[in-house]
PDB file of C-alpha atoms in Angstrom:
ATOM      1  CA  GLY A  11     -35.512  71.659 183.431  1.00 95.00           C
ATOM      2  CA  LEU A  12     -32.953  68.847 183.470  1.00 97.00           C
ATOM      3  CA  ALA A  13     -31.110  67.531 186.536  1.00 97.00           C
ATOM      4  CA  HIS A  14     -28.288  65.015 186.854  1.00 97.00           C
ATOM      5  CA  ASP A  15     -26.789  63.094 189.767  1.00 95.00           C
ATOM      6  CA  GLY A  16     -23.139  63.494 190.796  1.00 95.00           C
ATOM      7  CA  ASP A  17     -21.604  61.446 187.990  1.00 95.00           C
ATOM      8  CA  ALA A  18     -24.282  62.502 185.483  1.00 96.00           C
ATOM      9  CA  ASP A  19     -25.313  59.005 184.402  1.00 95.00           C
ATOM     10  CA  ARG A  20     -28.926  59.661 185.426  1.00 96.00           C
ATOM     11  CA  LEU A  21     -31.458  62.248 184.326  1.00 97.00           C
ATOM     12  CA  LEU A  22     -34.640  63.559 185.886  1.00 97.00           C
ATOM     13  CA  ALA A  23     -36.643  66.354 184.289  1.00 98.00           C
ATOM     14  CA  VAL A  24     -39.358  68.840 185.183  1.00 97.00           C
ATOM     15  CA  ASP A  25     -41.918  70.032 182.659  1.00 97.00           C
ATOM     16  CA  GLU A  26     -42.904  73.641 181.966  1.00 96.00           C
ATOM     17  CA  HIS A  27     -45.278  73.530 184.951  1.00 97.00           C
ATOM     18  CA  GLY A  28     -42.608  72.270 187.365  1.00 96.00           C
ATOM     19  CA  ALA A  29     -43.979  68.702 187.514  1.00 96.00           C
ATOM     20  CA  LEU A  30     -41.428  65.896 187.900  1.00 96.00           C
ATOM     21  CA  VAL A  31     -40.804  63.648 184.891  1.00 97.00           C
ATOM     22  CA  ASP A  32     -38.913  60.594 186.166  1.00 96.00           C
ATOM     23  CA  GLY A  33     -37.017  57.824 184.418  1.00 96.00           C
ATOM     24  CA  ASP A  34     -40.121  55.711 183.800  1.00 96.00           C
ATOM     25  CA  VAL A  35     -41.833  58.537 181.914  1.00 97.00           C
ATOM     26  CA  ILE A  36     -38.664  59.516 180.023  1.00 98.00           C
ATOM     27  CA  LEU A  37     -38.219  55.877 179.000  1.00 98.00           C
ATOM     28  CA  ALA A  38     -41.842  55.682 177.839  1.00 98.00           C
ATOM     29  CA  ILE A  39     -41.407  58.836 175.733  1.00 98.00           C
ATOM     30  CA  ALA A  40     -38.162  57.482 174.262  1.00 98.00           C
ATOM     31  CA  ALA A  41     -39.732  54.084 173.531  1.00 98.00           C
ATOM     32  CA  LEU A  42     -42.661  55.497 171.570  1.00 97.00           C
ATOM     33  CA  ASP A  43     -40.392  57.879 169.682  1.00 97.00           C
ATOM     34  CA  ALA A  44     -37.977  55.059 168.790  1.00 96.00           C
ATOM     35  CA  ARG A  45     -40.830  52.805 167.702  1.00 96.00           C
ATOM     36  CA  ASP A  46     -42.368  55.519 165.531  1.00 95.00           C
ATOM     37  CA  ARG A  47     -39.015  56.131 163.811  1.00 95.00           C
ATOM     38  CA  GLY A  48     -38.236  52.447 163.262  1.00 95.00           C
ATOM     39  CA  GLN A  49     -35.471  52.418 165.867  1.00 94.00           C
ATOM     40  CA  LEU A  50     -36.916  49.786 168.192  1.00 96.00           C
ATOM     41  CA  PRO A  51     -35.908  46.679 166.234  1.00 95.00           C
ATOM     42  CA  THR A  52     -37.239  44.052 168.652  1.00 97.00           C
ATOM     43  CA  GLY A  53     -40.295  46.040 169.710  1.00 97.00           C
ATOM     44  CA  THR A  54     -39.134  45.528 173.311  1.00 98.00           C
ATOM     45  CA  VAL A  55     -37.953  47.793 176.126  1.00 98.00           C
ATOM     46  CA  VAL A  56     -35.970  46.505 179.121  1.00 98.00           C
ATOM     47  CA  THR A  57     -36.793  47.755 182.628  1.00 97.00           C
ATOM     48  CA  THR A  58     -36.355  46.610 186.222  1.00 94.00           C
ATOM     49  CA  VAL A  59     -38.880  45.278 188.709  1.00 90.00           C
ATOM     50  CA  MET A  60     -39.073  48.766 190.276  1.00 88.00           C
ATOM     51  CA  THR A  61     -40.562  50.280 187.129  1.00 93.00           C
ATOM     52  CA  ASN A  62     -44.044  51.625 187.750  1.00 93.00           C
ATOM     53  CA  LEU A  63     -46.943  49.428 186.646  1.00 93.00           C
ATOM     54  CA  GLY A  64     -48.256  52.397 184.690  1.00 94.00           C
ATOM     55  CA  PHE A  65     -45.266  52.040 182.358  1.00 96.00           C
ATOM     56  CA  ARG A  66     -46.156  48.442 181.515  1.00 94.00           C
ATOM     57  CA  GLN A  67     -49.774  49.417 180.944  1.00 93.00           C
ATOM     58  CA  ALA A  68     -48.752  52.258 178.617  1.00 96.00           C
ATOM     59  CA  MET A  69     -46.409  50.048 176.610  1.00 97.00           C
ATOM     60  CA  ALA A  70     -49.107  47.370 176.304  1.00 95.00           C
ATOM     61  CA  ASP A  71     -51.512  49.997 174.966  1.00 95.00           C
ATOM     62  CA  HIS A  72     -48.998  50.803 172.216  1.00 96.00           C
ATOM     63  CA  GLY A  73     -47.994  47.224 171.389  1.00 96.00           C
ATOM     64  CA  ILE A  74     -44.505  47.439 172.883  1.00 98.00           C
ATOM     65  CA  ALA A  75     -43.229  44.467 174.912  1.00 98.00           C
ATOM     66  CA  VAL A  76     -41.510  44.959 178.272  1.00 98.00           C
ATOM     67  CA  GLU A  77     -38.766  42.697 179.653  1.00 97.00           C
ATOM     68  CA  GLN A  78     -38.068  43.041 183.376  1.00 96.00           C
ATOM     69  CA  THR A  79     -34.799  42.449 185.226  1.00 96.00           C
ATOM     70  CA  ALA A  80     -33.513  42.706 188.765  1.00 91.00           C
ATOM     71  CA  VAL A  81     -32.696  46.212 190.028  1.00 87.00           C
ATOM     72  CA  GLY A  82     -29.411  47.489 188.630  1.00 88.00           C
ATOM     73  CA  ASP A  83     -28.250  48.933 185.321  1.00 90.00           C
ATOM     74  CA  ARG A  84     -25.884  46.009 184.761  1.00 92.00           C
ATOM     75  CA  TYR A  85     -28.847  43.631 184.664  1.00 96.00           C
ATOM     76  CA  VAL A  86     -30.660  45.915 182.233  1.00 96.00           C
ATOM     77  CA  LEU A  87     -27.600  45.983 179.973  1.00 96.00           C
ATOM     78  CA  GLU A  88     -27.176  42.194 180.143  1.00 97.00           C
ATOM     79  CA  ALA A  89     -30.788  41.645 179.074  1.00 97.00           C
ATOM     80  CA  MET A  90     -30.489  44.220 176.291  1.00 97.00           C
ATOM     81  CA  ARG A  91     -27.401  42.554 174.867  1.00 97.00           C
ATOM     82  CA  ALA A  92     -28.845  39.057 175.221  1.00 97.00           C
ATOM     83  CA  GLY A  93     -32.081  39.972 173.437  1.00 97.00           C
ATOM     84  CA  GLY A  94     -30.713  42.438 170.915  1.00 97.00           C
ATOM     85  CA  HIS A  95     -32.777  45.270 172.425  1.00 97.00           C
ATOM     86  CA  SER A  96     -31.787  48.886 171.816  1.00 97.00           C
ATOM     87  CA  LEU A  97     -33.474  50.677 174.722  1.00 98.00           C
ATOM     88  CA  GLY A  98     -33.673  50.098 178.459  1.00 98.00           C
ATOM     89  CA  GLY A  99     -33.617  51.934 181.748  1.00 97.00           C
ATOM     90  CA  GLU A 100     -34.594  52.461 185.346  1.00 95.00           C
ATOM     91  CA  GLN A 101     -37.023  54.637 187.260  1.00 92.00           C
ATOM     92  CA  SER A 102     -34.015  56.512 188.659  1.00 93.00           C
ATOM     93  CA  GLY A 103     -33.394  58.064 185.251  1.00 96.00           C
ATOM     94  CA  HIS A 104     -30.562  55.712 184.301  1.00 96.00           C
ATOM     95  CA  LEU A 105     -31.368  55.021 180.619  1.00 97.00           C
ATOM     96  CA  ILE A 106     -29.273  53.096 178.114  1.00 97.00           C
ATOM     97  CA  PHE A 107     -29.427  53.865 174.399  1.00 97.00           C
ATOM     98  CA  LEU A 108     -27.423  50.939 173.080  1.00 95.00           C
ATOM     99  CA  ASP A 109     -27.078  52.482 169.618  1.00 93.00           C
ATOM    100  CA  ARG A 110     -24.954  55.214 171.187  1.00 94.00           C
ATOM    101  CA  ALA A 111     -23.527  53.946 174.501  1.00 94.00           C
ATOM    102  CA  THR A 112     -23.202  50.854 176.673  1.00 91.00           C
ATOM    103  CA  THR A 113     -23.944  52.630 179.929  1.00 91.00           C
ATOM    104  CA  GLY A 114     -26.189  55.366 181.230  1.00 93.00           C
ATOM    105  CA  ASP A 115     -25.267  58.885 180.132  1.00 96.00           C
ATOM    106  CA  GLY A 116     -27.442  61.646 181.526  1.00 97.00           C
ATOM    107  CA  LEU A 117     -26.338  64.138 178.877  1.00 97.00           C
ATOM    108  CA  LEU A 118     -27.252  61.730 176.085  1.00 97.00           C
ATOM    109  CA  THR A 119     -30.608  61.025 177.740  1.00 98.00           C
ATOM    110  CA  GLY A 120     -31.261  64.749 178.060  1.00 97.00           C
ATOM    111  CA  LEU A 121     -30.443  65.342 174.398  1.00 97.00           C
ATOM    112  CA  ARG A 122     -32.703  62.456 173.322  1.00 97.00           C
ATOM    113  CA  LEU A 123     -35.565  63.846 175.406  1.00 98.00           C
ATOM    114  CA  LEU A 124     -35.085  67.382 174.099  1.00 97.00           C
ATOM    115  CA  SER A 125     -34.927  66.081 170.532  1.00 97.00           C
ATOM    116  CA  VAL A 126     -38.389  64.546 170.940  1.00 97.00           C
ATOM    117  CA  VAL A 127     -39.717  67.866 172.262  1.00 97.00           C
ATOM    118  CA  ALA A 128     -38.137  69.718 169.329  1.00 97.00           C
ATOM    119  CA  ARG A 129     -39.258  67.248 166.661  1.00 96.00           C
ATOM    120  CA  THR A 130     -42.847  66.933 167.845  1.00 96.00           C
ATOM    121  CA  GLY A 131     -43.326  70.538 168.912  1.00 97.00           C
ATOM    122  CA  GLN A 132     -45.125  69.265 172.005  1.00 97.00           C
ATOM    123  CA  PRO A 133     -44.339  70.536 175.507  1.00 97.00           C
ATOM    124  CA  LEU A 134     -42.931  67.988 177.926  1.00 98.00           C
ATOM    125  CA  SER A 135     -46.165  67.985 179.937  1.00 97.00           C
ATOM    126  CA  GLU A 136     -48.037  66.664 176.884  1.00 97.00           C
ATOM    127  CA  LEU A 137     -45.406  64.041 176.059  1.00 98.00           C
ATOM    128  CA  ALA A 138     -45.469  62.876 179.692  1.00 97.00           C
ATOM    129  CA  LYS A 139     -49.142  61.946 179.349  1.00 96.00           C
ATOM    130  CA  VAL A 140     -47.989  58.788 177.547  1.00 96.00           C
ATOM    131  CA  MET A 141     -48.304  56.978 180.886  1.00 95.00           C
ATOM    132  CA  ARG A 142     -50.350  57.316 184.045  1.00 93.00           C
ATOM    133  CA  ARG A 143     -48.225  56.704 187.090  1.00 90.00           C
ATOM    134  CA  LEU A 144     -49.861  54.506 189.713  1.00 93.00           C
ATOM    135  CA  PRO A 145     -49.251  55.688 193.288  1.00 94.00           C
ATOM    136  CA  GLN A 146     -46.196  53.854 194.643  1.00 92.00           C
ATOM    137  CA  VAL A 147     -45.324  53.428 198.317  1.00 95.00           C
ATOM    138  CA  LEU A 148     -41.997  52.070 199.549  1.00 95.00           C
ATOM    139  CA  VAL A 149     -41.486  50.994 203.176  1.00 96.00           C
ATOM    140  CA  ASN A 150     -38.091  49.912 204.495  1.00 97.00           C
ATOM    141  CA  VAL A 151     -38.324  47.430 207.367  1.00 97.00           C
ATOM    142  CA  ARG A 152     -35.274  46.861 209.561  1.00 96.00           C
ATOM    143  CA  VAL A 153     -34.723  43.139 210.173  1.00 96.00           C
ATOM    144  CA  ALA A 154     -32.264  40.926 212.034  1.00 94.00           C
ATOM    145  CA  ASP A 155     -31.234  38.988 208.918  1.00 95.00           C
ATOM    146  CA  ARG A 156     -32.301  40.104 205.445  1.00 94.00           C
ATOM    147  CA  HIS A 157     -31.338  36.711 203.997  1.00 94.00           C
ATOM    148  CA  ALA A 158     -34.041  35.042 206.112  1.00 95.00           C
ATOM    149  CA  LEU A 159     -36.705  36.601 203.892  1.00 96.00           C
ATOM    150  CA  GLU A 160     -36.402  33.832 201.305  1.00 94.00           C
ATOM    151  CA  GLY A 161     -37.628  31.170 203.729  1.00 96.00           C
ATOM    152  CA  ALA A 162     -40.226  33.304 205.537  1.00 96.00           C
ATOM    153  CA  ALA A 163     -43.381  31.419 204.513  1.00 97.00           C
ATOM    154  CA  ALA A 164     -45.729  33.702 206.449  1.00 96.00           C
ATOM    155  CA  VAL A 165     -44.393  36.763 204.620  1.00 97.00           C
ATOM    156  CA  TRP A 166     -44.842  35.189 201.196  1.00 97.00           C
ATOM    157  CA  GLN A 167     -48.347  34.034 202.081  1.00 97.00           C
ATOM    158  CA  ALA A 168     -49.197  37.602 203.066  1.00 97.00           C
ATOM    159  CA  VAL A 169     -47.732  38.833 199.766  1.00 97.00           C
ATOM    160  CA  ALA A 170     -49.856  36.319 197.838  1.00 97.00           C
ATOM    161  CA  ASP A 171     -52.981  37.402 199.720  1.00 97.00           C
ATOM    162  CA  GLU A 172     -52.364  41.087 198.970  1.00 97.00           C
ATOM    163  CA  GLU A 173     -51.593  40.361 195.308  1.00 96.00           C
ATOM    164  CA  ALA A 174     -54.861  38.463 194.987  1.00 96.00           C
ATOM    165  CA  ARG A 175     -56.734  41.373 196.555  1.00 95.00           C
ATOM    166  CA  LEU A 176     -55.151  43.935 194.214  1.00 95.00           C
ATOM    167  CA  GLY A 177     -55.506  41.795 191.072  1.00 93.00           C
ATOM    168  CA  ASP A 178     -54.375  43.669 187.969  1.00 87.00           C
ATOM    169  CA  ARG A 179     -55.061  47.019 189.668  1.00 90.00           C
ATOM    170  CA  GLY A 180     -51.760  47.004 191.525  1.00 94.00           C
ATOM    171  CA  ARG A 181     -48.493  45.303 192.278  1.00 94.00           C
ATOM    172  CA  VAL A 182     -46.450  44.103 195.260  1.00 96.00           C
ATOM    173  CA  LEU A 183     -42.671  43.727 195.425  1.00 94.00           C
ATOM    174  CA  VAL A 184     -40.906  42.528 198.572  1.00 96.00           C
ATOM    175  CA  ARG A 185     -37.126  42.129 198.415  1.00 94.00           C
ATOM    176  CA  PRO A 186     -34.096  42.323 200.694  1.00 94.00           C
ATOM    177  CA  SER A 187     -31.738  45.268 200.483  1.00 91.00           C
ATOM    178  CA  GLY A 188     -28.499  44.416 198.742  1.00 86.00           C
ATOM    179  CA  THR A 189     -26.374  46.174 201.359  1.00 89.00           C
ATOM    180  CA  GLU A 190     -28.326  46.799 204.573  1.00 94.00           C
ATOM    181  CA  ALA A 191     -30.292  44.768 207.123  1.00 94.00           C
ATOM    182  CA  LEU A 192     -33.529  45.883 205.511  1.00 96.00           C
ATOM    183  CA  VAL A 193     -36.452  44.355 203.664  1.00 97.00           C
ATOM    184  CA  ARG A 194     -38.009  46.716 201.137  1.00 96.00           C
ATOM    185  CA  VAL A 195     -41.787  46.552 200.700  1.00 97.00           C
ATOM    186  CA  MET A 196     -43.064  48.298 197.573  1.00 95.00           C
ATOM    187  CA  VAL A 197     -46.745  48.520 196.660  1.00 96.00           C
ATOM    188  CA  GLU A 198     -48.512  50.164 193.727  1.00 95.00           C
ATOM    189  CA  ALA A 199     -52.261  50.600 193.689  1.00 95.00           C
ATOM    190  CA  GLU A 200     -55.013  52.740 192.197  1.00 93.00           C
ATOM    191  CA  THR A 201     -54.876  55.190 195.112  1.00 95.00           C
ATOM    192  CA  GLU A 202     -52.163  56.376 197.492  1.00 95.00           C
ATOM    193  CA  GLN A 203     -54.342  55.342 200.444  1.00 96.00           C
ATOM    194  CA  GLU A 204     -54.718  51.783 199.186  1.00 96.00           C
ATOM    195  CA  ALA A 205     -51.005  51.484 198.386  1.00 97.00           C
ATOM    196  CA  LYS A 206     -50.003  52.740 201.843  1.00 97.00           C
ATOM    197  CA  ALA A 207     -52.476  50.516 203.684  1.00 97.00           C
ATOM    198  CA  THR A 208     -51.249  47.451 201.789  1.00 97.00           C
ATOM    199  CA  ALA A 209     -47.588  48.313 202.364  1.00 97.00           C
ATOM    200  CA  ASP A 210     -48.208  48.896 206.074  1.00 97.00           C
ATOM    201  CA  ARG A 211     -49.930  45.517 206.469  1.00 97.00           C
ATOM    202  CA  LEU A 212     -47.063  43.720 204.745  1.00 98.00           C
ATOM    203  CA  ALA A 213     -44.443  45.665 206.690  1.00 97.00           C
ATOM    204  CA  ALA A 214     -46.119  44.572 209.920  1.00 97.00           C
ATOM    205  CA  VAL A 215     -45.873  40.905 208.873  1.00 97.00           C
ATOM    206  CA  VAL A 216     -42.202  41.354 207.925  1.00 97.00           C
ATOM    207  CA  THR A 217     -41.504  42.965 211.313  1.00 96.00           C
ATOM    208  CA  THR A 218     -43.277  40.142 213.179  1.00 95.00           C
ATOM    209  CA  GLU A 219     -41.482  37.384 211.249  1.00 95.00           C
ATOM    210  CA  LEU A 220     -38.024  38.885 210.735  1.00 95.00           C
ATOM    211  CA  GLY A 221     -37.679  41.926 212.975  1.00 86.00           C
TER     212      GLY A 221
END
């Protein structure tokens, strides 16, 4: 099954068992397919900081480099053009195939995904095994001034402490919302329980310092 948002620039899919296949997984499938067919000239895929750590691990396993940008398709496109990269995208399902378009096109993404299924003869559930998604927890913390995050030393110390504890088994991303009085705390870890506990501890620090 394929689903698009209102203006159809994004694509999310479900496999034959009804399991969600998000933009990270679709991008991973597209990257390996492009590499195998000689259509990944720089050997690099562009993603944003919200991309699941499991994507980076999967690309590393297959010798594909990953360049990260700030959240937003315009930043992905800028990095693709600057580096001569042909493929990039976001977890939301906004993928850019620069050999065909300069912006996300959900119909194009859907056709590319279906073409891989048709060419390989593999069901989507098998193709989706290219990456193992780490549990990801996102907590939005309402604050008085989101711009104060940059100078909040106690918050960044807490982030450093949690990053050290997780090591290469997880990831922490704390950033202000671009439009609201919110600080977004995102944590990935080996288990949902660990990710949630880490996010809750950081959210508490953000609330104490900036709430």
